[in-house]
CSV table of N, CA, C and O in Angstrom, one decimal:
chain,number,residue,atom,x,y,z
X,1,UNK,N,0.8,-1.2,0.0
X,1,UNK,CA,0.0,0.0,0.0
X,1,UNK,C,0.9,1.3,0.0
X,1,UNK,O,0.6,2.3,-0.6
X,2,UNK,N,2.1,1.1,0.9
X,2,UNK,CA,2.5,2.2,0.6
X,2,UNK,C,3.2,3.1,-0.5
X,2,UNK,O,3.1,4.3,-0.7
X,3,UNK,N,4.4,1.5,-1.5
X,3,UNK,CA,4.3,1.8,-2.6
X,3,UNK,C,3.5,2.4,-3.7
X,3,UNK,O,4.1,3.1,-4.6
X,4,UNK,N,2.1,2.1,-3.6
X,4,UNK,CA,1.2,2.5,-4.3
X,4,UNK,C,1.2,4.4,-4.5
X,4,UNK,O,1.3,5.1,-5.6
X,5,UNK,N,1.2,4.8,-2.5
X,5,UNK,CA,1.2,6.1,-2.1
X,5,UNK,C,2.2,6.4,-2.7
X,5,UNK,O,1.6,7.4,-3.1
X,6,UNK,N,3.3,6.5,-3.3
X,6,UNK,CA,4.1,6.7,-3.8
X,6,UNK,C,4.4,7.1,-5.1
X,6,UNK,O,4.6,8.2,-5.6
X,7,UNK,N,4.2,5.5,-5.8
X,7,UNK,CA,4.1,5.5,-7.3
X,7,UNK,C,2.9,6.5,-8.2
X,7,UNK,O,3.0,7.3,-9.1
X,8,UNK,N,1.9,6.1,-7.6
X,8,UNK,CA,0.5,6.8,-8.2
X,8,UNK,C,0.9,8.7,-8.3
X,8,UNK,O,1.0,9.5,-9.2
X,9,UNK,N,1.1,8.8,-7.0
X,9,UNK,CA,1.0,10.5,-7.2
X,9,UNK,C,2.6,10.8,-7.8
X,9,UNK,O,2.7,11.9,-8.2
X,10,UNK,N,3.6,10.0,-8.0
X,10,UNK,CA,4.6,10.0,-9.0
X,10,UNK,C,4.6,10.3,-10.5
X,10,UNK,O,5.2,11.1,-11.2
X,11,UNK,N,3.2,8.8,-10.8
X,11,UNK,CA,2.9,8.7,-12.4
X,11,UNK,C,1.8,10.2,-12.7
X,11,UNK,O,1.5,10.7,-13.8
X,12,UNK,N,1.4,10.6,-11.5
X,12,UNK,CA,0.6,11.9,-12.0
X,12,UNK,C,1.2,13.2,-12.2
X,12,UNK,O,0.9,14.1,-12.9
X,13,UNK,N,2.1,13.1,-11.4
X,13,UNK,CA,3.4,14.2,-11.6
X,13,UNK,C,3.9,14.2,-13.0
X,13,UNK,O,4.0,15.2,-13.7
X,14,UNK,N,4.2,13.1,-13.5
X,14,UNK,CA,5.3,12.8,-14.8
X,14,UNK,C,4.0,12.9,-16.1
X,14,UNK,O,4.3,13.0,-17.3
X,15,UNK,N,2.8,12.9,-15.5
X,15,UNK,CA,1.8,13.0,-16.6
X,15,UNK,C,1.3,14.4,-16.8
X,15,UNK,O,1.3,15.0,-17.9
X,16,UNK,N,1.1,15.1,-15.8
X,16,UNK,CA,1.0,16.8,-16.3
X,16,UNK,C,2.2,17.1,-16.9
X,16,UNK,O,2.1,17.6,-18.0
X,17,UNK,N,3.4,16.8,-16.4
X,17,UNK,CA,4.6,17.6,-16.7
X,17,UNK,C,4.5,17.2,-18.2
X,17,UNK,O,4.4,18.2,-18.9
X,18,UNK,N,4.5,16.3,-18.9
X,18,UNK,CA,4.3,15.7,-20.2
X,18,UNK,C,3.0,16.1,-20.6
X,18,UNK,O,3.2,16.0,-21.8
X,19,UNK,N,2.0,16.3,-20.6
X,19,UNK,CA,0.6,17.1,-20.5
X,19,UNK,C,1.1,18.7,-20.9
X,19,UNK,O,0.9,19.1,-22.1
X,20,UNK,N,1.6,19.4,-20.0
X,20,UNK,CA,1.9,21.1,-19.9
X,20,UNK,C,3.1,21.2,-20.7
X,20,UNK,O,3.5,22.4,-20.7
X,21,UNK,N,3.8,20.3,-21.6
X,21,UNK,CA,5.2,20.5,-22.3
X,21,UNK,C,6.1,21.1,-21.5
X,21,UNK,O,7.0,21.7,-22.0
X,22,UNK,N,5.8,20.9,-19.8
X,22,UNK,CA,7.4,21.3,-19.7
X,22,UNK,C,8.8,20.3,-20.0
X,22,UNK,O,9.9,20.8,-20.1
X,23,UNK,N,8.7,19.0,-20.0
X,23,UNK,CA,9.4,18.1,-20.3
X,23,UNK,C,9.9,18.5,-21.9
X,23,UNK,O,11.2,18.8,-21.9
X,24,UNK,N,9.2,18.7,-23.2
X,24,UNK,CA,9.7,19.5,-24.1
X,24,UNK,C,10.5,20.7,-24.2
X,24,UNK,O,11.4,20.9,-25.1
X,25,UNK,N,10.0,21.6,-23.1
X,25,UNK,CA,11.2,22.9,-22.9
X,25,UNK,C,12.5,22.5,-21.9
X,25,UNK,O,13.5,23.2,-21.9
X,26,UNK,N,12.3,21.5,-21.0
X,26,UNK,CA,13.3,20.9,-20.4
X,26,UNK,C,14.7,20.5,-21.4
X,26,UNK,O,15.8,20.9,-21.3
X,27,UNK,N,14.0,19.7,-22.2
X,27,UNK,CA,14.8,18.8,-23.5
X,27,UNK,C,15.3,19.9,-24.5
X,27,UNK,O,16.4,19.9,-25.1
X,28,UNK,N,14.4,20.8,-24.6
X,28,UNK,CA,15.3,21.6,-25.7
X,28,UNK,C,16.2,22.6,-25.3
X,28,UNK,O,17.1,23.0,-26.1
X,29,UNK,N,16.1,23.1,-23.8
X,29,UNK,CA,17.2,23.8,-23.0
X,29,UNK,C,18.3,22.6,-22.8
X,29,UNK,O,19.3,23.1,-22.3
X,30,UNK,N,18.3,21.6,-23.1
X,30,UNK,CA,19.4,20.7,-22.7
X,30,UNK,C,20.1,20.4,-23.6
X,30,UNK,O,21.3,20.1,-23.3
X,31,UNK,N,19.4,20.3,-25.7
X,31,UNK,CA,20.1,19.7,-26.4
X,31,UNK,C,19.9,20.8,-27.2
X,31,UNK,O,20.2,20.5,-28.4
X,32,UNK,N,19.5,22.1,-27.3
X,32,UNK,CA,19.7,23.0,-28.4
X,32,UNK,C,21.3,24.2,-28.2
X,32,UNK,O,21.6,25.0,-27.3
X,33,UNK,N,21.8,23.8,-29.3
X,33,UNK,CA,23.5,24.3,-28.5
X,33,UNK,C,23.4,25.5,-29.8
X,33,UNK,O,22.4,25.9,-30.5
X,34,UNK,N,24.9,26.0,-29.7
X,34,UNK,CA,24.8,27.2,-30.6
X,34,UNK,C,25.4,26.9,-32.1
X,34,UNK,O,25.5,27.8,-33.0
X,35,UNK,N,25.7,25.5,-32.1
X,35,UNK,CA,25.9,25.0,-33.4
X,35,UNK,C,24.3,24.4,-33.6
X,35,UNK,O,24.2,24.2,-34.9
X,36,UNK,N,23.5,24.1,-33.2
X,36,UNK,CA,22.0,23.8,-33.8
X,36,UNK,C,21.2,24.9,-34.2
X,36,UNK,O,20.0,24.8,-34.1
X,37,UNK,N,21.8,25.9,-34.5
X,37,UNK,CA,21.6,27.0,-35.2
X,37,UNK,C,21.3,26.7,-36.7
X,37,UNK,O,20.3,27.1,-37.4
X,38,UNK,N,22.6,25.8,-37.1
X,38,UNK,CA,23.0,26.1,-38.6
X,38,UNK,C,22.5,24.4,-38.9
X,38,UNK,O,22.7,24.1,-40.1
X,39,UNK,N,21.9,23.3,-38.0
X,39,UNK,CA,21.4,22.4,-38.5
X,39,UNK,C,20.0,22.8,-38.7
X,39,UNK,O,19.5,23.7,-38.0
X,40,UNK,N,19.2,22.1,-40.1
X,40,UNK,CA,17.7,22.4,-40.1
X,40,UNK,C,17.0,21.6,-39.5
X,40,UNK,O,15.9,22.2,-39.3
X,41,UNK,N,17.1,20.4,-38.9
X,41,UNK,CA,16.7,19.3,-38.0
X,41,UNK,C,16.2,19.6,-36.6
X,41,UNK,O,15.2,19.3,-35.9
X,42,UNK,N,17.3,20.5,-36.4
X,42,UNK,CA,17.8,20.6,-34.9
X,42,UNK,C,16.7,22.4,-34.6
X,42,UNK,O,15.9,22.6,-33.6
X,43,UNK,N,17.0,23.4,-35.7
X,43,UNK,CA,16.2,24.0,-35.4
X,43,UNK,C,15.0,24.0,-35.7
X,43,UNK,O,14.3,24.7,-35.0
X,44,UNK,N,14.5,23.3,-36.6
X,44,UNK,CA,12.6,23.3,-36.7
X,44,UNK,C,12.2,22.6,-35.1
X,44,UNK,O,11.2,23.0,-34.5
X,45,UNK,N,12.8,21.8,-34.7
X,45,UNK,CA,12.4,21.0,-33.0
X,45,UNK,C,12.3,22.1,-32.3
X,45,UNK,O,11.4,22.3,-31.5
X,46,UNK,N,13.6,23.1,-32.7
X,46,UNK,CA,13.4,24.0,-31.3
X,46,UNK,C,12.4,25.5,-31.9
X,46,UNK,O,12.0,26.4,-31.1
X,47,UNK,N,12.3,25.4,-32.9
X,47,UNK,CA,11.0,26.2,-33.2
X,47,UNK,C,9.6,25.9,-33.1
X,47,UNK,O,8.7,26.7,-32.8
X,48,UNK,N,9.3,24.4,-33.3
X,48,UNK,CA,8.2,23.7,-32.9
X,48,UNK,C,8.2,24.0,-31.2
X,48,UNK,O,7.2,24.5,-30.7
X,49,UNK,N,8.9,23.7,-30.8
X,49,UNK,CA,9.0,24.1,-28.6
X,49,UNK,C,8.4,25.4,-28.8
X,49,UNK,O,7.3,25.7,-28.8
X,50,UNK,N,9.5,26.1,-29.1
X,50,UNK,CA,9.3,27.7,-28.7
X,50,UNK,C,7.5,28.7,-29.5
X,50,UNK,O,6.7,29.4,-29.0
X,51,UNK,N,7.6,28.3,-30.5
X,51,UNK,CA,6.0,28.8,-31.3
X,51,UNK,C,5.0,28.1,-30.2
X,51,UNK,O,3.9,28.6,-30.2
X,52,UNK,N,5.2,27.2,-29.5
X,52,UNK,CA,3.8,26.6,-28.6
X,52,UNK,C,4.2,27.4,-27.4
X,52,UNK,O,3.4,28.3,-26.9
X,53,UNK,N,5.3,27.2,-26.9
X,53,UNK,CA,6.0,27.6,-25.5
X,53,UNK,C,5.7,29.7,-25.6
X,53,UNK,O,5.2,30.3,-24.6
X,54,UNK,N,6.0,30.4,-26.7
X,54,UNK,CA,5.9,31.6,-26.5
X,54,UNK,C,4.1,31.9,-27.0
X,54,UNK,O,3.9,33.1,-27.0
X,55,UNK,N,3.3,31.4,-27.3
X,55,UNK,CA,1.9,30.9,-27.8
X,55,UNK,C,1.8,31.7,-29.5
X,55,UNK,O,1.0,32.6,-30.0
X,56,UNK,N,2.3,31.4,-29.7
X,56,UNK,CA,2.3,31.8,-31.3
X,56,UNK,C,1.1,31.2,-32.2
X,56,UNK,O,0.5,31.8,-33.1
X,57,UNK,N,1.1,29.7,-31.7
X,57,UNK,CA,0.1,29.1,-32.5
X,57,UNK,C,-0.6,28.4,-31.5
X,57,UNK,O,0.2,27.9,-30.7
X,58,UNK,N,-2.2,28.0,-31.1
X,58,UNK,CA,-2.2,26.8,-30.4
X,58,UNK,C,-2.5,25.6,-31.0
X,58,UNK,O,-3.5,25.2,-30.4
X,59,UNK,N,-2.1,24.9,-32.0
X,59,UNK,CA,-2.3,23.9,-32.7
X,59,UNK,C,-0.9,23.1,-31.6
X,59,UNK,O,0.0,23.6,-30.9
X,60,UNK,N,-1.6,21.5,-31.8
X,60,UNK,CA,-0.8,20.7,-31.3
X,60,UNK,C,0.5,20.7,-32.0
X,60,UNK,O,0.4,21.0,-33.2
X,61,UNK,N,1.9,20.4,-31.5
X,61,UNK,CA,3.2,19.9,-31.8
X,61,UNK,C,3.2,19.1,-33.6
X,61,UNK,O,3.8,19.4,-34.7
X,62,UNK,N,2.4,18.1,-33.2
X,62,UNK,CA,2.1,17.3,-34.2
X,62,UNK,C,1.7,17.7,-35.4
X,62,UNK,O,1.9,16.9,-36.3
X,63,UNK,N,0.9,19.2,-35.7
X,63,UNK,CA,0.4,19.8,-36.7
X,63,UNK,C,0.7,21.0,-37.0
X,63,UNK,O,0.2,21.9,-37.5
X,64,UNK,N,2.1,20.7,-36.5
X,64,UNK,CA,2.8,22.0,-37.1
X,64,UNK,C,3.5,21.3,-38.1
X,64,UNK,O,4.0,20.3,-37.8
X,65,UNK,N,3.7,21.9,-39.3
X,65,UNK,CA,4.7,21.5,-40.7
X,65,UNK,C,5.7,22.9,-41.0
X,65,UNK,O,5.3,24.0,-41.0
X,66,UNK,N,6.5,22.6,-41.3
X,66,UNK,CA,8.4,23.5,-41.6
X,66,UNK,C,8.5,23.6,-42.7
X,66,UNK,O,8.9,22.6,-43.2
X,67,UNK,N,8.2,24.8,-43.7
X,67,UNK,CA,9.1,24.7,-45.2
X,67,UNK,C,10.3,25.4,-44.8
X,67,UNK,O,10.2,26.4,-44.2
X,68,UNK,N,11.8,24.9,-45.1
X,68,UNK,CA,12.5,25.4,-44.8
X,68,UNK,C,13.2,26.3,-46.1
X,68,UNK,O,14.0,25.7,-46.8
X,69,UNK,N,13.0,27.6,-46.3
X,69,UNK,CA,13.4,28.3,-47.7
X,69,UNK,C,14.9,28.7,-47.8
X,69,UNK,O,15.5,29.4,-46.9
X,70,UNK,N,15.3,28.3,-48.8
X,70,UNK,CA,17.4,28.9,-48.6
X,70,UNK,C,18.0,28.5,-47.4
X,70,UNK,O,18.3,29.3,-46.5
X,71,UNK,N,18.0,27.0,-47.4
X,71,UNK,CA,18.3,26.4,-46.3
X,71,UNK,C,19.9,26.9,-46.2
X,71,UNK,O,20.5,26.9,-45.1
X,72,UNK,N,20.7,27.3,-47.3
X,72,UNK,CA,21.8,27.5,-47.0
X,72,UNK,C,22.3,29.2,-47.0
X,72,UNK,O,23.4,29.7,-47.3
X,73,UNK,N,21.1,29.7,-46.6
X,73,UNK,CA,21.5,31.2,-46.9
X,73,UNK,C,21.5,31.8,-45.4
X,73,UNK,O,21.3,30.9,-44.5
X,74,UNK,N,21.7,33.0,-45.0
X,74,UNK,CA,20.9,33.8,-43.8
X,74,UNK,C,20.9,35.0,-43.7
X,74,UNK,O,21.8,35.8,-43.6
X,75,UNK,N,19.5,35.1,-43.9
X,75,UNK,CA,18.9,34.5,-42.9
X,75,UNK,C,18.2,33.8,-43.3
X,75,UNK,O,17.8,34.2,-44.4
X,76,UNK,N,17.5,32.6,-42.8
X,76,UNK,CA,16.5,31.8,-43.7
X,76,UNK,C,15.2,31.7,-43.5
X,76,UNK,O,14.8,31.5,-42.4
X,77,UNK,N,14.3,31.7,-44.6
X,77,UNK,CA,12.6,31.8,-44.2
X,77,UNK,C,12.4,30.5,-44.1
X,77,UNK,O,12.6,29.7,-45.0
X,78,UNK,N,11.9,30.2,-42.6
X,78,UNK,CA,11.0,29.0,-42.8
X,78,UNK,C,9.3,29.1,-42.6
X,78,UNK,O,8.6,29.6,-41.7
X,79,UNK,N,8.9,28.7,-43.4
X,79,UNK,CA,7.4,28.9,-43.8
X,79,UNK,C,6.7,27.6,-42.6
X,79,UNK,O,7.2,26.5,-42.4
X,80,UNK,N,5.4,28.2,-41.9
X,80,UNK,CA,5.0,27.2,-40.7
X,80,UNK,C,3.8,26.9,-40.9
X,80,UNK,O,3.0,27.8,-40.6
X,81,UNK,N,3.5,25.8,-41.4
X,81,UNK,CA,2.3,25.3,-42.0
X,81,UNK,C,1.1,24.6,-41.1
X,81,UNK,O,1.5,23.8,-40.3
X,82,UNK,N,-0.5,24.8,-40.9
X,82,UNK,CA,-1.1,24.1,-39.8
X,82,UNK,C,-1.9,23.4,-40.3
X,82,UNK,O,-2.8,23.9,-41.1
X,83,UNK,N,-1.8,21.9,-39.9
X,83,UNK,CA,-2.3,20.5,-40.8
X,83,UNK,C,-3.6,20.3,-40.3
X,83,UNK,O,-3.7,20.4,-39.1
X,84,UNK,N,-4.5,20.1,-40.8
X,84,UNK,CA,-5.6,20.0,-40.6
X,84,UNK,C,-6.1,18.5,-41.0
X,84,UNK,O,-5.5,17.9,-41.9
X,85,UNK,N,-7.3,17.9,-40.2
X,85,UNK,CA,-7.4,16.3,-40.3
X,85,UNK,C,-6.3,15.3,-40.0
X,85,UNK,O,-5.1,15.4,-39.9
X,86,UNK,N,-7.0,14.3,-39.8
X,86,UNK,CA,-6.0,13.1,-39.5
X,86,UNK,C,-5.2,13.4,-37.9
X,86,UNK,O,-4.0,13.5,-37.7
X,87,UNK,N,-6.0,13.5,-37.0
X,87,UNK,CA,-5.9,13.7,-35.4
X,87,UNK,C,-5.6,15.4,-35.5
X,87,UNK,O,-5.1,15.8,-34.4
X,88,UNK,N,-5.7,16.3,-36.5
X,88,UNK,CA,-5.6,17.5,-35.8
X,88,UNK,C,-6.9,18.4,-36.5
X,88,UNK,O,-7.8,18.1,-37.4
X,89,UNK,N,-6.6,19.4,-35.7
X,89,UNK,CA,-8.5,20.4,-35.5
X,89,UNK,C,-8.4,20.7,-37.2
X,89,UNK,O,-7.5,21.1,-37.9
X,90,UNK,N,-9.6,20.3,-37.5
X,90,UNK,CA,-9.8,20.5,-39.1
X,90,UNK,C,-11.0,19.0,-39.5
X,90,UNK,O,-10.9,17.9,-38.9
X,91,UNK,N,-11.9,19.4,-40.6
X,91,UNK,CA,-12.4,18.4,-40.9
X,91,UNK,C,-11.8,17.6,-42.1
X,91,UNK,O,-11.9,16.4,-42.0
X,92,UNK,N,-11.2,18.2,-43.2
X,92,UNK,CA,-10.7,17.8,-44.4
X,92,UNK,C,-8.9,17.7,-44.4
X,92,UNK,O,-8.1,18.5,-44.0
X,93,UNK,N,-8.6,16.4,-45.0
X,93,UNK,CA,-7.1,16.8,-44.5
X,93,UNK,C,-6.6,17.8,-45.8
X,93,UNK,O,-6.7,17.9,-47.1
X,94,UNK,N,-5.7,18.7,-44.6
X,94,UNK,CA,-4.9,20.1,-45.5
X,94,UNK,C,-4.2,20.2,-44.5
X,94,UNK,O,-4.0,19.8,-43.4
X,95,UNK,N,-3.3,21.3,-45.8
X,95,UNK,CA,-2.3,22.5,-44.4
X,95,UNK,C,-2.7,24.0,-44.9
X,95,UNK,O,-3.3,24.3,-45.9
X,96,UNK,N,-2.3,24.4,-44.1
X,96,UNK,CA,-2.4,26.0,-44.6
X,96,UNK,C,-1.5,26.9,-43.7
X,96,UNK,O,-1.1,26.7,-42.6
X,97,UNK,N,-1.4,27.9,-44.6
X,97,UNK,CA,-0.1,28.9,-44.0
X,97,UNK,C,-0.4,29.1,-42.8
X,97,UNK,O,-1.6,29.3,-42.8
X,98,UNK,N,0.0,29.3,-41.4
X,98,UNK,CA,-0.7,30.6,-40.7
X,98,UNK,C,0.4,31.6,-40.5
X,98,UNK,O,0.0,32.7,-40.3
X,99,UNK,N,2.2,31.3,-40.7
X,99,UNK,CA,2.7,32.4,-40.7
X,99,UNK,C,4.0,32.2,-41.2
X,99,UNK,O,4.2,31.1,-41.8
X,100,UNK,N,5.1,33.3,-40.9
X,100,UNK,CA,6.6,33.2,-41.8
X,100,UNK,C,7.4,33.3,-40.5
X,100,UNK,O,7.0,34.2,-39.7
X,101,UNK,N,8.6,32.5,-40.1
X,101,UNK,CA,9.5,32.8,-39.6
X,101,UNK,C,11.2,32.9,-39.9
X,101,UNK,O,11.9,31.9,-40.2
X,102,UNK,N,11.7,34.3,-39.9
X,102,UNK,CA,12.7,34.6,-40.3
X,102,UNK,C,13.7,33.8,-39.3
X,102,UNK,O,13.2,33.5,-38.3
X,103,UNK,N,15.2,33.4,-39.5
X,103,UNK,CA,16.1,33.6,-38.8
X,103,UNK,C,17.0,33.6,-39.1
X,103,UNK,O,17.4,32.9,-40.0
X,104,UNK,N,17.9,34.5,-38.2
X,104,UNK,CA,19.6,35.0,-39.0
X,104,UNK,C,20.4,33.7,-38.0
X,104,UNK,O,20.6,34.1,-36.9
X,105,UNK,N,20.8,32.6,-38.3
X,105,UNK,CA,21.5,32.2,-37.8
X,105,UNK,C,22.7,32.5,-36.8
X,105,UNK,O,23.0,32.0,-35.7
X,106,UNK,N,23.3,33.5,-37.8
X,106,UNK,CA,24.6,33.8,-37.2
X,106,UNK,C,24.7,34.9,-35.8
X,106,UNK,O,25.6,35.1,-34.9
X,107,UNK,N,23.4,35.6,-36.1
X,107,UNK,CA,22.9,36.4,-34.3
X,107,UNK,C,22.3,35.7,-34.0
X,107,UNK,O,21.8,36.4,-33.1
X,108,UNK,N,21.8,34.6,-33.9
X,108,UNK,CA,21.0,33.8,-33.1
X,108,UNK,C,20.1,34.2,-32.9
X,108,UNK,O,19.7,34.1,-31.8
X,109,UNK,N,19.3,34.8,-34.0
X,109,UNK,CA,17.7,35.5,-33.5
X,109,UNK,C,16.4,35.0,-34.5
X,109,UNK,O,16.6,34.3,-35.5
X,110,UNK,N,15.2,35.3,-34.0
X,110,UNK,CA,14.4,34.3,-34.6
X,110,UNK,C,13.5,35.7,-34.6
X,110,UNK,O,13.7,36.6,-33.7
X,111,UNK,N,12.4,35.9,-35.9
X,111,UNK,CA,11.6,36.9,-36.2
X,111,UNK,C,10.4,35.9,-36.7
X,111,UNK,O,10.5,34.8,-37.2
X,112,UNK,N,9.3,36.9,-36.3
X,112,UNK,CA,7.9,36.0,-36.9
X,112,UNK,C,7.2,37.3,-37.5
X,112,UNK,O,7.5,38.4,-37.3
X,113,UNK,N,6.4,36.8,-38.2
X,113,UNK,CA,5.2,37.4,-38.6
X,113,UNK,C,3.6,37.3,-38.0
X,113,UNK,O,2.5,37.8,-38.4
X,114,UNK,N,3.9,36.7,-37.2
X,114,UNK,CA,2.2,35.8,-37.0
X,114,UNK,C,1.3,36.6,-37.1
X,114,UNK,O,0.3,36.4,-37.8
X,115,UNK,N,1.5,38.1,-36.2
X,115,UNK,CA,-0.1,38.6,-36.3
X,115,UNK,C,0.1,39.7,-37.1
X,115,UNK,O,-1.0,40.4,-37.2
X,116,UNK,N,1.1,40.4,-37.9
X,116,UNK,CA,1.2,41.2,-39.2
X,116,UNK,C,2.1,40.0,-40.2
X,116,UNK,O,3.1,39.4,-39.8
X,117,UNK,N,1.6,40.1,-41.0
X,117,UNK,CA,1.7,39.3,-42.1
X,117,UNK,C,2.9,40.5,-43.1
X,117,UNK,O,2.6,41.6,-43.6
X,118,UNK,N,4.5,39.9,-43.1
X,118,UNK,CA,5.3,40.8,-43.7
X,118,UNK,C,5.7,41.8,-42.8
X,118,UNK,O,6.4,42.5,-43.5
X,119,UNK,N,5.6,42.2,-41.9
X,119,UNK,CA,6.3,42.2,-41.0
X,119,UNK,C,6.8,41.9,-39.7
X,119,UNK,O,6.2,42.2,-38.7
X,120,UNK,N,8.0,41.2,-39.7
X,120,UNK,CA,8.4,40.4,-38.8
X,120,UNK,C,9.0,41.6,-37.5
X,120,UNK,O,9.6,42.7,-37.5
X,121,UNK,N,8.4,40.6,-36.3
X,121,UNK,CA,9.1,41.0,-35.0
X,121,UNK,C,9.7,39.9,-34.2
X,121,UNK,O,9.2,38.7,-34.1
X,122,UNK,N,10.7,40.4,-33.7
X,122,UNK,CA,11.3,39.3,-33.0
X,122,UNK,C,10.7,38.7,-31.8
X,122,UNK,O,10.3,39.4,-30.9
X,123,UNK,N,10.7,37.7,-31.6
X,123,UNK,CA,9.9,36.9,-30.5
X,123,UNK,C,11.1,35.7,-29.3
X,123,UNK,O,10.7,34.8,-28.5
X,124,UNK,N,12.2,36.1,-29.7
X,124,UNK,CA,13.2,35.3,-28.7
X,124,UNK,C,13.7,36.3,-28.2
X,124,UNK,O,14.5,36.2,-27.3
């Protein structure tokens, strides 16, 4: 029984925290370094964290989609697409734009568009 006392309100601890994404901003304060800058892998993860974590969009993790434009230039536009159908809010499956995010790799800064369209402001 006492086990129980233990484990249970343990497994509910580890289920909000995984619930509220802080376990995702945990993980990306841990593995986003200043060379995952210039990987595209490494930054769309930590753009996917940060657009939910600063509330940019509230579509689930899962329905967010990355065009990554001049992946070898900077600063580079990545276009942020929200999937509709097939487990996310939408009846027909699609994507559609909801906004543009700029970033210059080499200042380490990240710009959005979300609520003026073409003009970006910085949000890190």
């Amino acid at each position: 029984m006492r086990r129980l006392m233990v484990v249970l309100p343990a497994a509910l601890l580890m289920w909000v925290i995984m619930k509220t994404g802080m376990m995702n901003a945990v993980y990306d304060k841990m593995t986003f370094k200043d060379l995952s800058w210039f990987d595209n892998t490494a930054l769309v993860e930590h753009l996917r964290t940060r657009l939910i974590q600063d509330g940019l969009t509230d579509l689930p993790e899962q329905c967010l989609v990355f065009l990554v434009n001049g992946a070898d230039k900077d600063p580079v536009t990545i276009e942020v697409l929200g999937r509709e159908g097939n487990g996310c809010p939408g009846a027909k499956p699609d994507a559609k734009t909801l906004f543009k995010v700029r970033v210059e790799r080499g200042a380490r800064r990240m710009f959005s568009d979300a609520n003026n369209p073409g003009h970006f402001q910085a949000f890190q």
